[in-house]
GROMACS .gro file of N, CA and C in nm:
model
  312
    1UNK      N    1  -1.031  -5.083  -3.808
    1UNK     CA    2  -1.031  -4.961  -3.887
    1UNK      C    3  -0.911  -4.875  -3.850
    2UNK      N    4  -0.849  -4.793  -3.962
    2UNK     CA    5  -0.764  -4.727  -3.931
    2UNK      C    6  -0.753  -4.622  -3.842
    3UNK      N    7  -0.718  -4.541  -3.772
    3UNK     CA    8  -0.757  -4.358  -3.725
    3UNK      C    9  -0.662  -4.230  -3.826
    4UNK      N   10  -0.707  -4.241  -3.839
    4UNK     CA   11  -0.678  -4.116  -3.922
    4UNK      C   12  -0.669  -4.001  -3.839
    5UNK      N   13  -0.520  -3.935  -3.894
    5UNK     CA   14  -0.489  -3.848  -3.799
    5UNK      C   15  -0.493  -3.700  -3.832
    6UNK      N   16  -0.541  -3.637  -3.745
    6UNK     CA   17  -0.598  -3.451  -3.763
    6UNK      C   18  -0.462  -3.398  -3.795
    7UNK      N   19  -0.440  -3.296  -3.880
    7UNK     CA   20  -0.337  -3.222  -3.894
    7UNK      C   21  -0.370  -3.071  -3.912
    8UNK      N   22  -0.313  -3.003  -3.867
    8UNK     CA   23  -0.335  -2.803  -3.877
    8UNK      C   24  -0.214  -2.758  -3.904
    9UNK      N   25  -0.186  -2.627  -3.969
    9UNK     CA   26  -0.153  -2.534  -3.983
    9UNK      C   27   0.004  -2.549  -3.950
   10UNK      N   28   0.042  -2.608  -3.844
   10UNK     CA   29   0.154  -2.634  -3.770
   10UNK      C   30   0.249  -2.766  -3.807
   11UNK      N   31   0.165  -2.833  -3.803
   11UNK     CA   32   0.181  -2.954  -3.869
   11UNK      C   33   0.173  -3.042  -4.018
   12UNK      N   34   0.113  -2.937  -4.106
   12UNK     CA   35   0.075  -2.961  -4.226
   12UNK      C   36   0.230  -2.990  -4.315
   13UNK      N   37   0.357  -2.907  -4.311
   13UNK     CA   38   0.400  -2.942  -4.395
   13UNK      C   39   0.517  -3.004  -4.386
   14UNK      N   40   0.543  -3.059  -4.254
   14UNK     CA   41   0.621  -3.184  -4.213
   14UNK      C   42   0.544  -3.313  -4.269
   15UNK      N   43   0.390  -3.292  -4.228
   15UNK     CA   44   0.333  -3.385  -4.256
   15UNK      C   45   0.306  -3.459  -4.392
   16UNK      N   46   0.285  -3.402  -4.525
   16UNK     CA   47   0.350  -3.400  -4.628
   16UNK      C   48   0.439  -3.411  -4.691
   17UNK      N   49   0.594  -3.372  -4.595
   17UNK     CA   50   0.715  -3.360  -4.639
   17UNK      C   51   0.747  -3.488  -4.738
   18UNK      N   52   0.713  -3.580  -4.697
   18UNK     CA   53   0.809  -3.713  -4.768
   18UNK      C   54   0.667  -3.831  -4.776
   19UNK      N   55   0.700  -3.925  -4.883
   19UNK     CA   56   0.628  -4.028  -4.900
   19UNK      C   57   0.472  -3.974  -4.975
   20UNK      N   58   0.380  -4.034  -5.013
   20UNK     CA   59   0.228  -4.040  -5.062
   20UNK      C   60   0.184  -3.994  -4.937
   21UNK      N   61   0.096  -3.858  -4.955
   21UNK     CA   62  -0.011  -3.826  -4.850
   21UNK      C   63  -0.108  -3.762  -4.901
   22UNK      N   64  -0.227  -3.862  -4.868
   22UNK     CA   65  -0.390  -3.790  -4.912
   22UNK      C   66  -0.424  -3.677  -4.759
   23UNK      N   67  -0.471  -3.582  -4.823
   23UNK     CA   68  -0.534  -3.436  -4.718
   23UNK      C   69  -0.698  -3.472  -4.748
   24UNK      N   70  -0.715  -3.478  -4.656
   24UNK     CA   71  -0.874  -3.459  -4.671
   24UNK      C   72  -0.898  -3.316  -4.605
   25UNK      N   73  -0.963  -3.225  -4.671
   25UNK     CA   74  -0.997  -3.114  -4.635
   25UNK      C   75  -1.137  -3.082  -4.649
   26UNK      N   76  -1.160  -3.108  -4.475
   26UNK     CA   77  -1.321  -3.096  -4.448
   26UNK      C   78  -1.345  -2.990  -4.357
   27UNK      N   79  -1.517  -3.014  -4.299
   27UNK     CA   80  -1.548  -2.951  -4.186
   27UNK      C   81  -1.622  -3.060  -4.114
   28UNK      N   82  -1.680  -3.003  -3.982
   28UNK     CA   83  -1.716  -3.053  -3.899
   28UNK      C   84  -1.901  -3.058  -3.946
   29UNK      N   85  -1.884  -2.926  -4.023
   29UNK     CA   86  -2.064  -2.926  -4.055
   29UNK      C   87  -2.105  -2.954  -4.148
   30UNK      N   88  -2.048  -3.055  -4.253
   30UNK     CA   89  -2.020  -3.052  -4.396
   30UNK      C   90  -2.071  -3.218  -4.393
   31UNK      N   91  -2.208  -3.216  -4.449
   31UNK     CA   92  -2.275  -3.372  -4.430
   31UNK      C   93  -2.184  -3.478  -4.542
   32UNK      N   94  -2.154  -3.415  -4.641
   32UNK     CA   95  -2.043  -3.507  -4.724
   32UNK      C   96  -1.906  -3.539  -4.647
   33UNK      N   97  -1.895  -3.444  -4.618
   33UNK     CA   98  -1.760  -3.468  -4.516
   33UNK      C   99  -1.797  -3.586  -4.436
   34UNK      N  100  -1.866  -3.585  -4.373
   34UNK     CA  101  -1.886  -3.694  -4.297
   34UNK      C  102  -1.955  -3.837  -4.310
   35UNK      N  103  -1.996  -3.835  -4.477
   35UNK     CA  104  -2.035  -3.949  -4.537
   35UNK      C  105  -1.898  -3.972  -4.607
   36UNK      N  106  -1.787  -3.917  -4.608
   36UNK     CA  107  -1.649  -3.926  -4.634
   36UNK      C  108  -1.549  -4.045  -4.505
   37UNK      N  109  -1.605  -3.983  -4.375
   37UNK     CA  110  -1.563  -4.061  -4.295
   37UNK      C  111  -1.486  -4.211  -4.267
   38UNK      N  112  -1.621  -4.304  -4.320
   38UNK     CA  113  -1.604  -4.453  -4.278
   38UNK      C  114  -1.510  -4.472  -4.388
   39UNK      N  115  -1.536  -4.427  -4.518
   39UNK     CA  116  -1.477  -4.480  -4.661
   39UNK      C  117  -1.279  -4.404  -4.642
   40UNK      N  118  -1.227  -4.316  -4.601
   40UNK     CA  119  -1.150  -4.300  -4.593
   40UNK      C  120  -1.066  -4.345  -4.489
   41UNK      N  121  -1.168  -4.391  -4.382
   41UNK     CA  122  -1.079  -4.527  -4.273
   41UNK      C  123  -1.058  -4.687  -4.360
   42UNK      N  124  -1.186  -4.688  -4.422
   42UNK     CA  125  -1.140  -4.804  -4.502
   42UNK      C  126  -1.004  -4.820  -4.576
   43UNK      N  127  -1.012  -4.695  -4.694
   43UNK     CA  128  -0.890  -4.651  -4.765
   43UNK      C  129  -0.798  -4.648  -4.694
   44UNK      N  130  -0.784  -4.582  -4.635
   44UNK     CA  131  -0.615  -4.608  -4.524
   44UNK      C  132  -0.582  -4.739  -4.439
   45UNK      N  133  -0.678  -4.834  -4.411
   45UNK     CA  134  -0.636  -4.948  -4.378
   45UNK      C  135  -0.584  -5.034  -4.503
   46UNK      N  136  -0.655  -4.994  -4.637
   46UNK     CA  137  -0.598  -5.089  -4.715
   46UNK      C  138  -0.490  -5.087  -4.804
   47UNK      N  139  -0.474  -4.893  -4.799
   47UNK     CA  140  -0.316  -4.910  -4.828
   47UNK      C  141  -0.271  -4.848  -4.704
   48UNK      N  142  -0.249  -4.894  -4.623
   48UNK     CA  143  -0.118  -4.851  -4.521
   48UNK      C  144  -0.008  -4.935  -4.535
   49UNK      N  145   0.109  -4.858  -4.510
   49UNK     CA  146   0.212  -4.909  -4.577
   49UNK      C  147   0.266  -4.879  -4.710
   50UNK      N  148   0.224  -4.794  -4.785
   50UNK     CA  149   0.192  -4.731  -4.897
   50UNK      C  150   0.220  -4.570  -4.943
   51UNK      N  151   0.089  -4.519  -4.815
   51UNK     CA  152   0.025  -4.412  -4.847
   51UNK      C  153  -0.020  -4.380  -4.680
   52UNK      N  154  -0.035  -4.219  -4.673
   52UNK     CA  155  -0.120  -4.198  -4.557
   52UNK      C  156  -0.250  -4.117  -4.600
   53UNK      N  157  -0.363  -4.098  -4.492
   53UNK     CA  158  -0.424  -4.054  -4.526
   53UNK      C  159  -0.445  -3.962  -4.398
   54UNK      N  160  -0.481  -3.796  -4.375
   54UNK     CA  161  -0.508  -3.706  -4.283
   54UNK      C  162  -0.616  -3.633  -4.324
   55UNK      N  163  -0.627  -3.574  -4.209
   55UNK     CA  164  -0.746  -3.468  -4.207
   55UNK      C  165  -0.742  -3.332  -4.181
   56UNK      N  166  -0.746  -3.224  -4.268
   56UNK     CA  167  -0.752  -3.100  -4.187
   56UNK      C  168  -0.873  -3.039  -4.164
   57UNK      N  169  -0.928  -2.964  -4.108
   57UNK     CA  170  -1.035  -2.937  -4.057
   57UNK      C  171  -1.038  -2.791  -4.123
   58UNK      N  172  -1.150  -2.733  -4.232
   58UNK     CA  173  -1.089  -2.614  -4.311
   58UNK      C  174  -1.096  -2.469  -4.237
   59UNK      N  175  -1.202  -2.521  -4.090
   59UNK     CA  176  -1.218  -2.382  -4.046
   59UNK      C  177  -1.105  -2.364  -3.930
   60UNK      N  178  -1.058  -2.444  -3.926
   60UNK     CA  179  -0.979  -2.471  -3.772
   60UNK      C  180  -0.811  -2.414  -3.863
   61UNK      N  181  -0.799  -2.449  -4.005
   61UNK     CA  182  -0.694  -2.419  -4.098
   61UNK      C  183  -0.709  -2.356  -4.195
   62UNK      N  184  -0.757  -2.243  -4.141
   62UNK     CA  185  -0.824  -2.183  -4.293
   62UNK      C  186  -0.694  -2.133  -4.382
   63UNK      N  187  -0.594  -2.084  -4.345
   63UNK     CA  188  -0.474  -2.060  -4.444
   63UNK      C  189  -0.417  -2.184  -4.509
   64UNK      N  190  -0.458  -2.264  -4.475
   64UNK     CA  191  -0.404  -2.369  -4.589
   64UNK      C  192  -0.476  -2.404  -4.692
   65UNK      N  193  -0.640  -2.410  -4.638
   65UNK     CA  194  -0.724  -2.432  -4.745
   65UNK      C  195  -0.698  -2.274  -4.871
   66UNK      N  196  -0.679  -2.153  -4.762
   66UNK     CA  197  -0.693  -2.078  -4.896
   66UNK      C  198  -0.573  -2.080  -4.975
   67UNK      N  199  -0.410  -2.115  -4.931
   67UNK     CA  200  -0.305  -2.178  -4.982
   67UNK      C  201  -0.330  -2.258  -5.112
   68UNK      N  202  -0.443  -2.352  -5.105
   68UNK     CA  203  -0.449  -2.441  -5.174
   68UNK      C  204  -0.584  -2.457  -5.297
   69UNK      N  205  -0.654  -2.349  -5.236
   69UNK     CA  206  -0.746  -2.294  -5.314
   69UNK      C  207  -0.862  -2.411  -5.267
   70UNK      N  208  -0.880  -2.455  -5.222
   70UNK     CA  209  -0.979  -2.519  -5.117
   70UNK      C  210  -1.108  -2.445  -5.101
   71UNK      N  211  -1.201  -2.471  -5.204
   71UNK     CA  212  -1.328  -2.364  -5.192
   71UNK      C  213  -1.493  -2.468  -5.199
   72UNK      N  214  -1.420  -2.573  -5.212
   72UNK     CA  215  -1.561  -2.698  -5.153
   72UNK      C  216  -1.528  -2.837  -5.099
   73UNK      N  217  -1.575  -2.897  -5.000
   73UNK     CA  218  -1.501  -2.965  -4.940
   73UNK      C  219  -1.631  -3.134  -4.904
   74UNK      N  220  -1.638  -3.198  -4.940
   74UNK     CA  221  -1.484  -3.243  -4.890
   74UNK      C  222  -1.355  -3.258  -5.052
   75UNK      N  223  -1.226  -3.204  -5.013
   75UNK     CA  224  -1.147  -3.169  -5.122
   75UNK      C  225  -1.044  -3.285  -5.064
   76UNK      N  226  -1.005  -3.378  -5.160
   76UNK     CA  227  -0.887  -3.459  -5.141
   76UNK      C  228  -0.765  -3.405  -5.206
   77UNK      N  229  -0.636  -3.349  -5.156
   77UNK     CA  230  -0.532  -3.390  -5.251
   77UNK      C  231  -0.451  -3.456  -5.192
   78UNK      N  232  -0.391  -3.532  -5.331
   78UNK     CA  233  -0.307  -3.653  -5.291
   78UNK      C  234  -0.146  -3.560  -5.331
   79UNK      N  235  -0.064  -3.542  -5.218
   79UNK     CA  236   0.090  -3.496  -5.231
   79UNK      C  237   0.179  -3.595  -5.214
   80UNK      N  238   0.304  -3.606  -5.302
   80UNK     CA  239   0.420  -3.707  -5.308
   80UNK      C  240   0.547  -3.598  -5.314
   81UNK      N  241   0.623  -3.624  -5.174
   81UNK     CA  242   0.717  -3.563  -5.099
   81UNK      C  243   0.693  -3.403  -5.111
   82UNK      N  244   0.571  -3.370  -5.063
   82UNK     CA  245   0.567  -3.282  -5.045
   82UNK      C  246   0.472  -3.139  -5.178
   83UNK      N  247   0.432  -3.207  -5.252
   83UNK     CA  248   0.403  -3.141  -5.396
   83UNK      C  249   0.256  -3.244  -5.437
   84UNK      N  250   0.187  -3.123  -5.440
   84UNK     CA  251   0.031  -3.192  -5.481
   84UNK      C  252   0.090  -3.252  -5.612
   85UNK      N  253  -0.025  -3.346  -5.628
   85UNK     CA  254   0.007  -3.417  -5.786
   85UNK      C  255  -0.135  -3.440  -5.862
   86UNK      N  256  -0.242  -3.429  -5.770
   86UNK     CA  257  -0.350  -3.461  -5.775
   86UNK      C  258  -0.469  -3.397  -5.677
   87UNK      N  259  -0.599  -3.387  -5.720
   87UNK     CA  260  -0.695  -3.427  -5.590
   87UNK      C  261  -0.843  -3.409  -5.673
   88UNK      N  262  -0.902  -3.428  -5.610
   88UNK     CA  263  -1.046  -3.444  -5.597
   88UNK      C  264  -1.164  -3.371  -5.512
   89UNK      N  265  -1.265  -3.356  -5.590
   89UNK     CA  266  -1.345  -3.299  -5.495
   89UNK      C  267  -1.492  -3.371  -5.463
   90UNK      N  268  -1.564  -3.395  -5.367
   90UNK     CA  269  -1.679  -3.407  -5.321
   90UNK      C  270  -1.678  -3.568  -5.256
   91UNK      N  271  -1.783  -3.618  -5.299
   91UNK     CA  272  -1.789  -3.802  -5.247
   91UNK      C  273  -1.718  -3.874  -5.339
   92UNK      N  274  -1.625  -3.956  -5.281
   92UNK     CA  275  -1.562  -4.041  -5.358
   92UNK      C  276  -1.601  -4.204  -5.334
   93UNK      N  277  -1.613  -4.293  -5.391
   93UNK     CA  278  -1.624  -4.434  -5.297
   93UNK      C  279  -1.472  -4.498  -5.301
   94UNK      N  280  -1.446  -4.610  -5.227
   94UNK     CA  281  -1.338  -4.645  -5.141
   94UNK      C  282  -1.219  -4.669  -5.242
   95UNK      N  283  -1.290  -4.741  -5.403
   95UNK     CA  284  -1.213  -4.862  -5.485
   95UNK      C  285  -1.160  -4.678  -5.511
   96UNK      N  286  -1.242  -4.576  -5.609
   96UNK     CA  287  -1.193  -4.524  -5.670
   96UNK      C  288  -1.085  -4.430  -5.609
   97UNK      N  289  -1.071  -4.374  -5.455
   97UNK     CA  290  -1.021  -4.299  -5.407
   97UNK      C  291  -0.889  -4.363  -5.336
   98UNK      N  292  -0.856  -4.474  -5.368
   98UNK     CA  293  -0.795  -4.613  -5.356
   98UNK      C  294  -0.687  -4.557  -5.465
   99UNK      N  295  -0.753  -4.574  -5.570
   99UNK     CA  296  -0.677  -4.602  -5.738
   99UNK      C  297  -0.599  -4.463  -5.703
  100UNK      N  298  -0.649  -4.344  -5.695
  100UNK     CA  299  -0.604  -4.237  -5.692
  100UNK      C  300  -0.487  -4.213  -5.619
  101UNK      N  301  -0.500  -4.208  -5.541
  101UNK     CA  302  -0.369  -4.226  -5.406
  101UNK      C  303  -0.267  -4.341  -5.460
  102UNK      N  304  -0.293  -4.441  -5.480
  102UNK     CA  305  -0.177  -4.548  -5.505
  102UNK      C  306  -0.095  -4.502  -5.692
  103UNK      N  307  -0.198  -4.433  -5.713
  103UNK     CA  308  -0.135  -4.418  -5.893
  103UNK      C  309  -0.052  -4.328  -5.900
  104UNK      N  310   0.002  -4.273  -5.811
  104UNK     CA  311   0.095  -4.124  -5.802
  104UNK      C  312   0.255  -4.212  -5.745
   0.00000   0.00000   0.00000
């Protein structure tokens, strides 16, 4: 399985800067968020090489979520070099959140 890597406030927009990057913007107390978990390690193992996939944590980053208008979570957007293009909100399963990320 992949690890998927935490990103904050500091790090958010290097991290984005260049290439396909899915944000997952969760919490720690957020039971979807965490039925989000396994399926977005899946997703990033099967496109890596592709695409990345991160995590921000919304209370730990709250200026980005409100940046981004981030008001239910778990919120995916998918950014290409730097510029949302897309995202999603709530449970996604693996194929469809797959399609999403690679179609940008």
């Amino acid at each position: 399985m992949a690890n998927l890597t935490d990103v904050n406030e500091s790090n958010f927009d290097e991290t984005i800067a260049s290439g396909t990057t899915a944000v997952d913007f969760s919490a720690e107390w957020c039971g979807p968020c965490r039925m989000m978990g396994p399926i977005l390690e899946e997703v990033a193992k099967d496109i890596e090489g592709k695409a990345k996939i991160v995590k921000l944590d919304i209370d730990e980053s709250q200026n980005k979520a409100l940046e981004y208008q981030v008001t239910s979570v778990p919120t995916i957007i998918i950014f290409k070099d730097g510029k949302e293009v897309d995202r999603t909100v709530g449970v996604q399963d693996a194929e469809t959140l797959k399609k999403l990320i690679l179609s940008v």
